[in-house]
Amino acid sequence: MVNLILIIALPLLAAFLIPLFNYINKKLPSIVVFLTTAINLLIIILNYNQIILEPVIIELGNWQAPFAINIYVGTLELISITVISIISLIIAFYNLNHSNFSSESKFHTLYSIIIAGIYGIVMTGDIFNLFVFIEITTVAAYGLTTFNKDKGYEAAIKYIIIGSISSVFLLMAIGFTYSAVGSLNMAVIAAASNLIDPGLVRIISLLFFVGIAFEAGILPLSIWVPDVHSIAPSAVSSTLSGLVFLAGITALIKIFFNLFADPSLYVFLMIIGAISLIIGELIAYQQDDIKRMLAYSSIAQMSLVLTIISVGTKYAISGGLFQLFNHAILKTLLFLTAGLMIKYAGSRNISDLGGIAKRIPLIAVGFSVGSLGILGVPFFNGFVSKIMIVNGSLNAGEYILTFLVLFATVIEMAYYLKVIQTIFFGKISINPHKIVKSYVPIIVLITVVFLLGIYPELITKPLNQATGELLSRSDYISNVLGGM
Amino acid sequence: MSLFYYTFIPIVIAFIAYFLNKKIKLSLAILNSVVFAYLFYQISRLYNQWNIPHETISYYMFDREIQLIFQLTPLSWLFIFMTTGAGLLIAIFTIKSQQEYVLRSSFHLNFAILIGSILGVVLAGDFLTLFIFWEIMTWSSFFLISSGKKKAAQKASYRYIILSTIGAYLMVTALFIIYNQIHTFGYNQVAAHLSGLPITESIILIIMLAIPFIIKAGVFPFHVWVNGAHSNAPKEFSPFLSGLMLKVGIYGVILLLYFVPLYNILKESVNYRGLPIFNYILAIFGGITVITGTILAIRQEDVKRLVAFSSISQMGYIIMALAISTPLGFTGGLLHLMNHMIFKTTIFLSIAAVIYRTKTTKMSEMGGLIFKMPVTFTAYLIAIIALAGIPPTNGFISKWVIYQALIDKGYIFLSVAAFFGSIGSFMYVFKPLSTIFLGQLKPEHENIKEVPFLMQLPMFVLMALILLFGILPGLQMNLINQISQLLNIQPVGFTLYSITGAFGKWNSLVIFSLFVGGFLLAFIIFISAKKSKQVGLMDTYTSGEYMDDPEAYHYAYQYFRPFDRVFDSFAARSLTVIYDTFAQNIVKLGNLFRKSIVTGNGQTYAFYMVLFIVILAFAGWII
């Protein structure tokens, strides 16, 4: 039983040692990062069975909760970190020698830091620690965005402006909470949330929402997403789109279901999510730049997840969470293949990507598998989650919401199919550039997609357990505060 | 062999063969044909084994084990027999014709997946299995249509899949509303539950369940996708599209109305002239489809579009016959379903053969091919005789039964539509015959030969079937009566060569012998007359005048102009425009959002955040 804190500590350690490794050998940083992510996955696998039985709580420095920062890994966090570790491993493998920046040590340092930050957001049990890790993640993201020389700075500046405003709000929320409750530990706040003045609770929850939703992909707070995700290198885009959004939504869920479980707020979340979903899909259709289109699609998917989860019933929450994990896997596949296609064709525009599927068949098939997964074709993983979402919202009687979700899917179909048709059946109009073809990440991701499509119980069984834990706050509180 | 394997063998073989095809050319097409032949053989052995138990596969979803059920009934047997039969014939045909094709291996891959998924749709025993395979079928046919050579193929397949998916999502919504109440998907349980609901709710759910099938069948007002899909699909896929894909929609309608059976629920609702209102409206739409398809078909210059519209109008016949819910109507609808598949496939295969040789689809650019491609001509001729409904072909019998059914119940509009469709159909099928095969040969087509034997073989088989079923309709009636018994519809009396209609019996043996006798008589007179002199074609045509450009005298363009002029204003108002405008408005809305929200200006974004908080605060979050 390896201490789970290593999952966060190892990438941080690797990040700060990379300049030293870089001095020894230029290739060493990428290998170090790859090894770190592999060790993380190993640690998680070793601890998996134990965490399924009972949530693991680790107190830092051996101080008891609520005096110390604690790490809480329940079933939901377990599934999240499993997915994060697999995907970060695949992206680290891709970074070994396929990325444009594989030889820059600064890239690997920042990548390592952002991975540590993501794990931290998911696993933490303390709200100020959450703030710290969100800041770590965002600052690393600011840095990673600027690797693209022509437009990276502009996108990063917009990101910084919005990020700073959001952290101000987040800090205000934490300040209010601390002054009202007297502790920063999530379980203590959850236990005491009934005693706080209801008006204050609403103010705090609004500030928390604004502070975290910018990291979670909800319009209009995530208006920086299209710029940043399209400008960043494809490995970074997949991390941001897949993993950071996953962490952000997980944090939002923990706050709105564990900390301040106020059902009257869920209506607001539903409406915000629905509006963001429709606007995101409609704007995505307009795009000609393929990575921008994928970025808008990420925003729309995250809003979809938020909307469904805020319905609040067991079926809806498990459907939304499954969609979240599927999206992480699929978006990584999409961004990696899109990045390779852009490098091959030398252009980001969809209209220039005509007919390249004949030259780079596996990459084109990878893109298609990713899009078909998001659209929900049977035997892909997206089908099961989409059916669960429809089931969940109809179960709760939300007919308009179901109609909006399905309408958004039809629009999604419109723009993804445009790309698939162009790359498979269009006319070749570009001079191909030489690229290093990377097959292993694509094949691994396709296998995972089909595996989850045919055996969804790999995730749905733990997910049911996670949903149960999420909906019963008292278990969470008693688990953490045990002896008190 | 387990029913489940029928669905998965084509799909698995398709993937294996796709990778094999990279090494050995032609292996994919041949492998496809072999697999389909094997499946066809196995399915024909399944005839009369209606007592095979259901098979279930457990799938873990929604917190419980869901059973996916597969079952075999006479109705599904009919469809899987037709599917594998048609698939086999087309696979044999495409061994030769796909050789010069772009993405040829993806054609066979998708075709095999399509066949597998249609088998899955038809063998499904519960709605979830039906939906899963329905989606796979839509997607594989989307990729098949997209691989057509024409540029318009992309737009056509786009329209097809978006329309299909809207229908499928309506069905899935209705399905899950029902599932949340009874927690199962089986046909009988759903029907039992629906009959317990208040009548308006169950009618709305039934309509939502039925819409994807009606869209797939190409009935007015959803016929807009058929035209584009047919004319732009690869020429080998069009026969299948017409012959079978439209029929799967009809299968769904039969399934819902009679098998589930929702007809009993509909009977409780408002009745108009003896029919539930849903059926009556469906029948009227069928009639309108017949008329629209016929009028639009007569105007076409492109032969594939012409046959596409003809398919639409024939589907209208079948829907009309099924919707009126009488034993004769049901029998007529199913007979026409089977017969239409046979003769439409023949027409499409012969046209595909012509396109294969001449590389064009515009009828005005062809002509005089009767001597160059005699087998193709014969196949086409017999097929259009069947389509027009002339004895002794099978098309006559199915049309006769449908007329009997309509007249028997006294539906004037529908009978008029049916007769109009019949007469019109003869007009539009004669047009390709005259413009492609008769008339003057174009100079560039001097060296055209007949198509290879592998492509002629399916045509021979189908020609034989047309005549066989025309003479011995009892072969088909046997199966149809079994289906009628399954669905609790009164069977229609028949023997091997006669059918009992509402106003008398049709004895095909007598009629066939009369035809043969007449034919023999004419042949004897022809043989015993003086030998005729061989004259050049243009000499008789121009009465000996000299001309140097025979092809200018080929009457092909705007063949039926006087008739078309009558309906010009009608054809100008196209339903497609309505759909397109609706889609464009949605796109414009998105454009509006993009221009107003995404300004690219960092300060505006910061302002959005504060505005967001203020709006939410005053909307009720805080206040």
Coordinates of N, CA and C in Angstrom, one line a residue, chain A residues 154 158 161-162 165-166 169 199 202-203 205-207 209-210 214 219-221 223-224 227 256 265 268-269 272 278-279 282-283 285-287 292 296 314-315 358 372 375-379 383-384 386-388 390-391 394-395 399 402 406-407 409-411 413-415 417-418 420-421 424-426 453-457 460-461 464, chain B residues 8 22 59-65 102-103 106 128 131-133 135-136 139 142-143 146-149 151 153-155 157-158 161-162 165-166 169-170 172-177 179-181 183 582 586-594 597-603 605-610 612-613 616-617 619-623:
Chain A
E154 N -0.9 36.3 -27.1 CA -2.2 36.9 -27.0 C -3.2 36.1 -26.3
K158 N -5.1 36.8 -22.5 CA -6.5 36.7 -22.2 C -6.8 35.8 -21.1
I161 N -5.8 37.3 -17.8 CA -6.8 38.3 -17.3 C -8.0 37.6 -16.6
I162 N -8.6 36.6 -17.3 CA -9.8 36.0 -16.8 C -9.4 35.1 -15.6
I165 N -9.0 37.3 -12.4 CA -10.3 37.7 -11.9 C -10.9 36.6 -11.1
S166 N -10.9 35.4 -11.8 CA -11.5 34.2 -11.1 C -10.9 33.9 -9.8
F169 N -12.1 36.0 -7.1 CA -13.4 35.6 -6.6 C -13.3 34.3 -5.7
G199 N -28.3 33.1 3.4 CA -27.9 34.1 2.4 C -26.4 34.1 2.1
R202 N -25.4 31.3 -0.1 CA -25.7 31.5 -1.5 C -24.6 32.4 -2.1
I203 N -24.2 33.4 -1.4 CA -23.1 34.3 -1.9 C -21.9 33.5 -2.1
S205 N -21.5 30.3 -2.5 CA -21.6 29.3 -3.6 C -21.5 30.0 -5.0
L206 N -22.0 31.2 -5.1 CA -21.9 31.9 -6.4 C -20.4 32.3 -6.6
L207 N -19.8 32.7 -5.6 CA -18.3 33.1 -5.8 C -17.5 31.8 -6.1
F209 N -18.6 29.2 -7.6 CA -18.9 28.8 -9.0 C -18.1 29.6 -10.0
V210 N -18.1 31.0 -9.8 CA -17.4 31.8 -10.7 C -15.9 31.5 -10.7
F214 N -14.5 28.7 -14.4 CA -13.6 29.2 -15.5 C -12.7 28.1 -15.9
L219 N -19.4 28.5 -20.5 CA -19.5 29.9 -21.1 C -20.3 30.7 -20.1
P220 N -20.2 32.0 -19.9 CA -19.2 32.8 -20.6 C -17.9 33.0 -19.8
L221 N -17.7 32.1 -18.8 CA -16.5 32.2 -18.0 C -15.3 31.7 -18.8
I223 N -14.5 31.8 -21.9 CA -14.4 32.4 -23.2 C -13.0 32.4 -23.7
W224 N -12.0 32.1 -22.8 CA -10.6 32.1 -23.2 C -10.3 30.7 -23.8
D227 N -9.4 30.3 -27.7 CA -8.1 30.9 -28.1 C -7.0 30.0 -27.6
F256 N -20.6 21.6 -4.9 CA -22.0 21.7 -4.9 C -22.8 20.5 -4.4
L265 N -30.2 25.6 -5.8 CA -29.1 26.1 -6.7 C -29.0 25.3 -8.0
F268 N -30.3 26.8 -11.2 CA -29.4 27.8 -11.9 C -28.3 27.1 -12.7
L269 N -27.7 26.0 -12.1 CA -26.7 25.3 -12.8 C -27.2 24.7 -14.1
I272 N -27.7 27.6 -16.7 CA -26.4 28.1 -17.2 C -25.8 27.0 -18.1
I278 N -25.9 25.1 -25.8 CA -26.4 25.4 -27.1 C -25.5 26.4 -27.8
I279 N -25.1 27.5 -27.1 CA -24.2 28.5 -27.7 C -22.9 27.9 -28.2
L282 N -23.5 25.8 -31.4 CA -23.8 26.6 -32.5 C -22.5 27.3 -33.0
I283 N -21.7 27.9 -32.1 CA -20.5 28.6 -32.6 C -19.5 27.6 -33.1
Y285 N -20.0 25.1 -35.0 CA -20.3 24.8 -36.3 C -19.7 25.8 -37.3
Q286 N -19.6 27.1 -36.8 CA -19.1 28.1 -37.7 C -17.6 28.0 -38.0
Q287 N -16.9 27.2 -37.1 CA -15.4 27.4 -37.2 C -14.8 26.7 -38.4
R292 N -10.0 25.0 -33.0 CA -10.9 25.9 -32.4 C -12.3 25.2 -32.3
Y296 N -14.4 24.5 -28.9 CA -15.8 24.8 -28.6 C -16.6 23.6 -28.2
K314 N -29.7 10.0 -9.2 CA -28.6 9.1 -9.3 C -28.3 8.8 -10.7
Y315 N -29.3 8.5 -11.5 CA -29.0 8.1 -12.9 C -28.4 9.3 -13.7
K358 N -6.2 9.2 -47.2 CA -5.6 8.2 -48.0 C -4.1 8.1 -47.6
L372 N -16.9 9.9 -33.6 CA -18.0 9.0 -33.5 C -18.3 8.7 -32.0
L375 N -20.2 11.5 -30.7 CA -21.5 11.6 -31.2 C -22.4 10.5 -30.6
G376 N -21.8 9.4 -30.1 CA -22.7 8.4 -29.5 C -23.1 7.3 -30.4
V377 N -22.2 6.8 -31.2 CA -22.6 5.7 -32.1 C -22.5 4.4 -31.3
P378 N -23.4 3.5 -31.4 CA -23.3 2.3 -30.6 C -22.0 1.5 -30.7
F379 N -21.6 0.9 -29.6 CA -20.3 0.2 -29.5 C -19.1 1.1 -29.3
F383 N -21.7 6.1 -26.6 CA -23.1 5.7 -26.7 C -23.7 5.4 -25.4
V384 N -22.9 4.6 -24.5 CA -23.5 4.3 -23.2 C -23.7 5.5 -22.4
K386 N -24.3 8.5 -23.4 CA -25.4 9.3 -24.0 C -26.7 8.7 -23.6
I387 N -26.8 7.4 -23.7 CA -28.1 6.8 -23.3 C -28.3 7.0 -21.8
M388 N -27.3 6.9 -21.0 CA -27.5 7.1 -19.6 C -27.9 8.6 -19.3
V390 N -29.7 10.5 -21.4 CA -31.1 10.6 -21.8 C -32.0 10.0 -20.7
N391 N -31.5 8.8 -20.3 CA -32.3 8.1 -19.3 C -32.4 8.9 -18.0
L394 N -34.8 11.9 -18.5 CA -36.2 11.6 -18.6 C -36.7 11.0 -17.3
N395 N -35.8 10.3 -16.6 CA -36.2 9.8 -15.3 C -36.7 10.9 -14.3
Y399 N -38.2 17.1 -19.7 CA -38.3 16.8 -21.1 C -37.6 17.9 -21.9
T402 N -34.0 17.2 -22.1 CA -33.6 16.1 -23.1 C -33.7 16.6 -24.5
L406 N -30.5 16.5 -27.0 CA -30.5 15.8 -28.3 C -30.3 16.8 -29.5
F407 N -30.9 18.0 -29.3 CA -30.7 19.0 -30.4 C -29.2 19.4 -30.5
T409 N -26.8 17.5 -29.8 CA -26.1 16.4 -30.4 C -26.2 16.4 -31.9
V410 N -27.4 16.8 -32.4 CA -27.6 16.9 -33.9 C -26.6 17.9 -34.5
I411 N -26.5 19.1 -33.8 CA -25.6 20.1 -34.3 C -24.1 19.6 -34.2
M413 N -23.2 16.6 -34.6 CA -23.1 15.7 -35.7 C -22.7 16.6 -37.0
A414 N -23.4 17.7 -37.1 CA -23.2 18.5 -38.3 C -21.7 18.9 -38.5
Y415 N -21.1 19.4 -37.4 CA -19.7 19.9 -37.6 C -18.7 18.8 -37.6
L417 N -19.2 15.7 -38.7 CA -19.3 15.0 -40.0 C -18.7 15.8 -41.1
K418 N -18.8 17.1 -41.0 CA -18.2 18.0 -42.0 C -16.7 17.6 -42.1
I420 N -15.1 14.8 -41.0 CA -14.9 13.5 -41.4 C -15.0 13.3 -42.9
Q421 N -16.1 14.0 -43.5 CA -16.3 13.9 -44.9 C -15.1 14.5 -45.7
F424 N -12.0 12.3 -45.4 CA -12.0 11.0 -46.2 C -12.3 11.1 -47.6
F425 N -13.3 12.0 -47.9 CA -13.8 12.0 -49.3 C -13.5 13.3 -50.1
G426 N -12.7 14.2 -49.5 CA -12.4 15.4 -50.2 C -11.3 15.2 -51.2
G453 N -16.8 0.8 -24.7 CA -18.0 0.7 -25.4 C -18.7 -0.7 -25.2
I454 N -17.8 -1.7 -25.2 CA -18.4 -3.1 -25.1 C -18.5 -3.5 -23.6
Y455 N -17.6 -3.1 -22.7 CA -17.7 -3.4 -21.3 C -17.8 -2.2 -20.5
P456 N -18.9 -1.4 -20.6 CA -19.0 -0.2 -19.8 C -19.0 -0.5 -18.3
E457 N -19.2 -1.7 -17.9 CA -19.2 -1.9 -16.4 C -17.8 -1.7 -15.8
T460 N -18.8 1.8 -15.1 CA -20.1 2.1 -14.5 C -20.3 1.5 -13.1
K461 N -19.7 0.3 -12.9 CA -19.9 -0.2 -11.6 C -19.2 0.6 -10.5
N464 N -21.4 3.9 -10.0 CA -22.6 3.8 -9.2 C -22.3 4.0 -7.7
Chain B
F8 N -23.2 -10.7 -36.3 CA -21.8 -10.3 -36.1 C -20.9 -10.9 -37.1
K22 N -5.5 -5.2 -48.2 CA -4.4 -4.5 -48.5 C -3.3 -5.3 -49.3
Y59 N -26.2 -7.0 -20.9 CA -25.3 -5.9 -21.1 C -25.6 -5.0 -19.8
Y60 N -24.5 -4.6 -19.2 CA -24.7 -4.0 -17.9 C -24.9 -2.5 -18.1
M61 N -26.0 -2.0 -17.8 CA -26.2 -0.5 -18.0 C -27.3 -0.1 -17.0
F62 N -27.3 1.2 -16.6 CA -28.4 1.7 -15.8 C -28.5 0.9 -14.5
D63 N -27.4 0.5 -14.0 CA -27.5 -0.1 -12.7 C -28.2 -1.5 -12.6
R64 N -28.4 -2.1 -13.8 CA -29.0 -3.4 -13.8 C -28.6 -4.1 -15.1
E65 N -28.9 -5.3 -15.1 CA -28.5 -6.1 -16.3 C -29.7 -5.9 -17.4
V102 N -12.2 4.6 -56.1 CA -11.6 5.2 -54.9 C -12.1 4.7 -53.6
L103 N -11.3 4.4 -52.7 CA -11.8 3.9 -51.4 C -12.6 2.6 -51.6
S106 N -13.2 0.5 -48.5 CA -14.2 0.9 -47.5 C -15.6 0.7 -48.0
L128 N -34.4 -1.8 -27.5 CA -33.0 -1.3 -27.3 C -32.1 -1.9 -28.4
F131 N -32.8 -0.3 -31.6 CA -32.2 1.0 -31.7 C -30.7 1.0 -31.9
I132 N -30.0 0.1 -31.2 CA -28.5 0.0 -31.4 C -28.2 -0.3 -32.8
F133 N -28.9 -1.4 -33.4 CA -28.5 -1.8 -34.8 C -29.1 -0.8 -35.8
E135 N -29.0 2.5 -35.4 CA -28.0 3.5 -35.4 C -26.8 3.0 -36.3
I136 N -26.3 1.8 -36.0 CA -25.2 1.3 -36.8 C -25.5 1.2 -38.3
W139 N -25.3 4.8 -39.7 CA -24.0 5.3 -39.9 C -23.3 4.6 -41.0
F142 N -24.5 5.9 -44.2 CA -23.9 7.2 -44.4 C -22.6 7.2 -45.0
F143 N -21.7 6.3 -44.5 CA -20.4 6.2 -45.1 C -20.4 5.7 -46.5
S146 N -21.6 8.5 -48.8 CA -20.5 9.5 -48.9 C -19.5 9.2 -49.9
S147 N -19.3 7.8 -50.1 CA -18.1 7.4 -50.9 C -18.5 7.5 -52.4
G148 N -19.6 8.1 -52.8 CA -19.9 8.3 -54.2 C -19.0 9.2 -54.8
K149 N -18.8 9.1 -56.1 CA -17.8 9.9 -56.8 C -18.2 11.4 -57.0
K151 N -19.5 15.2 -56.4 CA -19.3 16.1 -55.3 C -20.5 16.3 -54.4
A153 N -22.3 14.2 -53.3 CA -22.5 13.0 -52.4 C -22.4 13.5 -51.0
Q154 N -21.5 14.4 -50.7 CA -21.3 14.8 -49.3 C -22.6 15.4 -48.8
K155 N -23.1 16.4 -49.5 CA -24.3 17.1 -49.0 C -25.5 16.2 -48.9
S157 N -25.5 12.9 -48.3 CA -25.4 12.0 -47.2 C -25.6 12.7 -45.9
Y158 N -25.1 14.0 -45.9 CA -25.3 14.8 -44.7 C -26.8 15.0 -44.4
I161 N -28.2 11.7 -43.1 CA -28.0 11.3 -41.7 C -28.6 12.2 -40.7
I162 N -28.7 13.5 -41.0 CA -29.2 14.4 -40.0 C -30.7 14.1 -39.9
T165 N -31.2 10.9 -38.0 CA -30.9 10.9 -36.6 C -31.9 11.7 -35.8
I166 N -32.5 12.7 -36.4 CA -33.6 13.4 -35.7 C -34.7 12.4 -35.4
Y169 N -33.6 10.0 -32.7 CA -33.6 10.6 -31.3 C -35.0 10.7 -30.8
L170 N -36.0 11.0 -31.7 CA -37.4 11.1 -31.2 C -37.7 9.7 -30.6
V172 N -35.7 7.4 -29.4 CA -35.0 7.1 -28.2 C -35.6 7.8 -27.0
T173 N -36.1 9.1 -27.3 CA -36.8 9.8 -26.2 C -38.0 9.0 -25.7
A174 N -38.9 8.7 -26.7 CA -40.1 8.0 -26.4 C -39.8 6.6 -25.7
L175 N -38.7 6.0 -26.2 CA -38.3 4.7 -25.6 C -38.0 4.8 -24.1
F176 N -37.2 5.9 -23.8 CA -36.8 6.0 -22.4 C -37.8 6.5 -21.5
I177 N -38.8 7.3 -22.1 CA -39.9 7.6 -21.3 C -40.6 6.4 -20.8
Y179 N -39.3 3.3 -20.8 CA -38.5 2.5 -20.0 C -38.5 2.9 -18.5
N180 N -38.5 4.2 -18.3 CA -38.5 4.7 -16.9 C -39.8 4.3 -16.2
Q181 N -40.8 3.9 -16.9 CA -42.0 3.5 -16.2 C -42.1 2.0 -16.0
H183 N -39.2 -0.3 -16.9 CA -37.9 -0.9 -16.8 C -37.6 -2.1 -17.6
F582 N -34.8 26.1 -42.8 CA -34.8 25.9 -41.4 C -33.3 25.7 -40.9
I586 N -30.8 28.2 -38.3 CA -30.1 27.8 -37.1 C -28.6 28.3 -37.3
V587 N -28.1 28.1 -38.5 CA -26.7 28.5 -38.7 C -26.5 30.0 -38.5
K588 N -27.5 30.7 -38.9 CA -27.4 32.2 -38.8 C -27.5 32.6 -37.3
L589 N -28.2 31.8 -36.6 CA -28.3 32.1 -35.1 C -26.9 31.9 -34.5
G590 N -26.3 30.8 -34.9 CA -24.9 30.6 -34.4 C -24.0 31.7 -34.8
N591 N -24.1 32.2 -36.0 CA -23.3 33.3 -36.5 C -23.5 34.5 -35.6
L592 N -24.7 34.7 -35.3 CA -25.1 35.9 -34.4 C -24.4 35.8 -33.1
F593 N -24.5 34.6 -32.5 CA -23.8 34.4 -31.2 C -22.3 34.6 -31.3
R594 N -21.7 34.1 -32.4 CA -20.3 34.2 -32.5 C -19.9 35.6 -32.6
I597 N -20.7 37.5 -29.1 CA -20.1 37.1 -27.8 C -18.6 37.0 -27.9
V598 N -18.1 36.4 -29.0 CA -16.6 36.1 -29.0 C -16.0 37.3 -29.7
T599 N -15.7 38.3 -28.9 CA -15.1 39.5 -29.6 C -13.6 39.5 -29.7
G600 N -13.0 38.6 -29.0 CA -11.5 38.6 -29.1 C -10.8 39.6 -28.3
N601 N -11.6 40.4 -27.5 CA -11.0 41.5 -26.8 C -11.0 41.1 -25.3
G602 N -9.8 41.1 -24.7 CA -9.6 40.6 -23.3 C -10.5 41.4 -22.3
Q603 N -10.6 42.7 -22.5 CA -11.3 43.5 -21.6 C -12.8 43.1 -21.6
Y605 N -14.0 40.3 -22.2 CA -14.2 39.0 -21.5 C -14.2 39.2 -20.0
A606 N -13.3 40.1 -19.5 CA -13.3 40.4 -18.1 C -14.7 41.0 -17.7
F607 N -15.2 41.9 -18.6 CA -16.5 42.5 -18.3 C -17.6 41.4 -18.2
Y608 N -17.5 40.4 -19.1 CA -18.5 39.3 -19.1 C -18.6 38.6 -17.7
M609 N -17.4 38.5 -17.1 CA -17.4 37.8 -15.8 C -18.2 38.5 -14.8
V610 N -17.9 39.8 -14.7 CA -18.6 40.6 -13.7 C -20.1 40.7 -14.0
F612 N -21.8 38.5 -15.5 CA -22.3 37.2 -15.2 C -22.7 37.1 -13.7
I613 N -21.8 37.6 -12.9 CA -22.1 37.6 -11.4 C -23.3 38.4 -11.1
L616 N -26.6 36.8 -12.4 CA -27.0 35.7 -11.5 C -27.4 36.1 -10.2
A617 N -26.7 37.1 -9.6 CA -27.1 37.6 -8.3 C -28.5 38.1 -8.3
A619 N -30.8 37.5 -10.5 CA -31.8 36.5 -11.0 C -32.3 35.6 -9.9
G620 N -31.7 35.7 -8.8 CA -32.3 34.8 -7.7 C -31.3 34.1 -7.0
W621 N -30.0 34.1 -7.4 CA -29.0 33.3 -6.7 C -28.8 33.8 -5.3
I622 N -28.7 35.2 -5.3 CA -28.5 35.8 -3.9 C -29.7 36.4 -3.4
I623 N -30.4 37.1 -4.3 CA -31.5 37.9 -3.7 C -32.7 37.0 -3.4

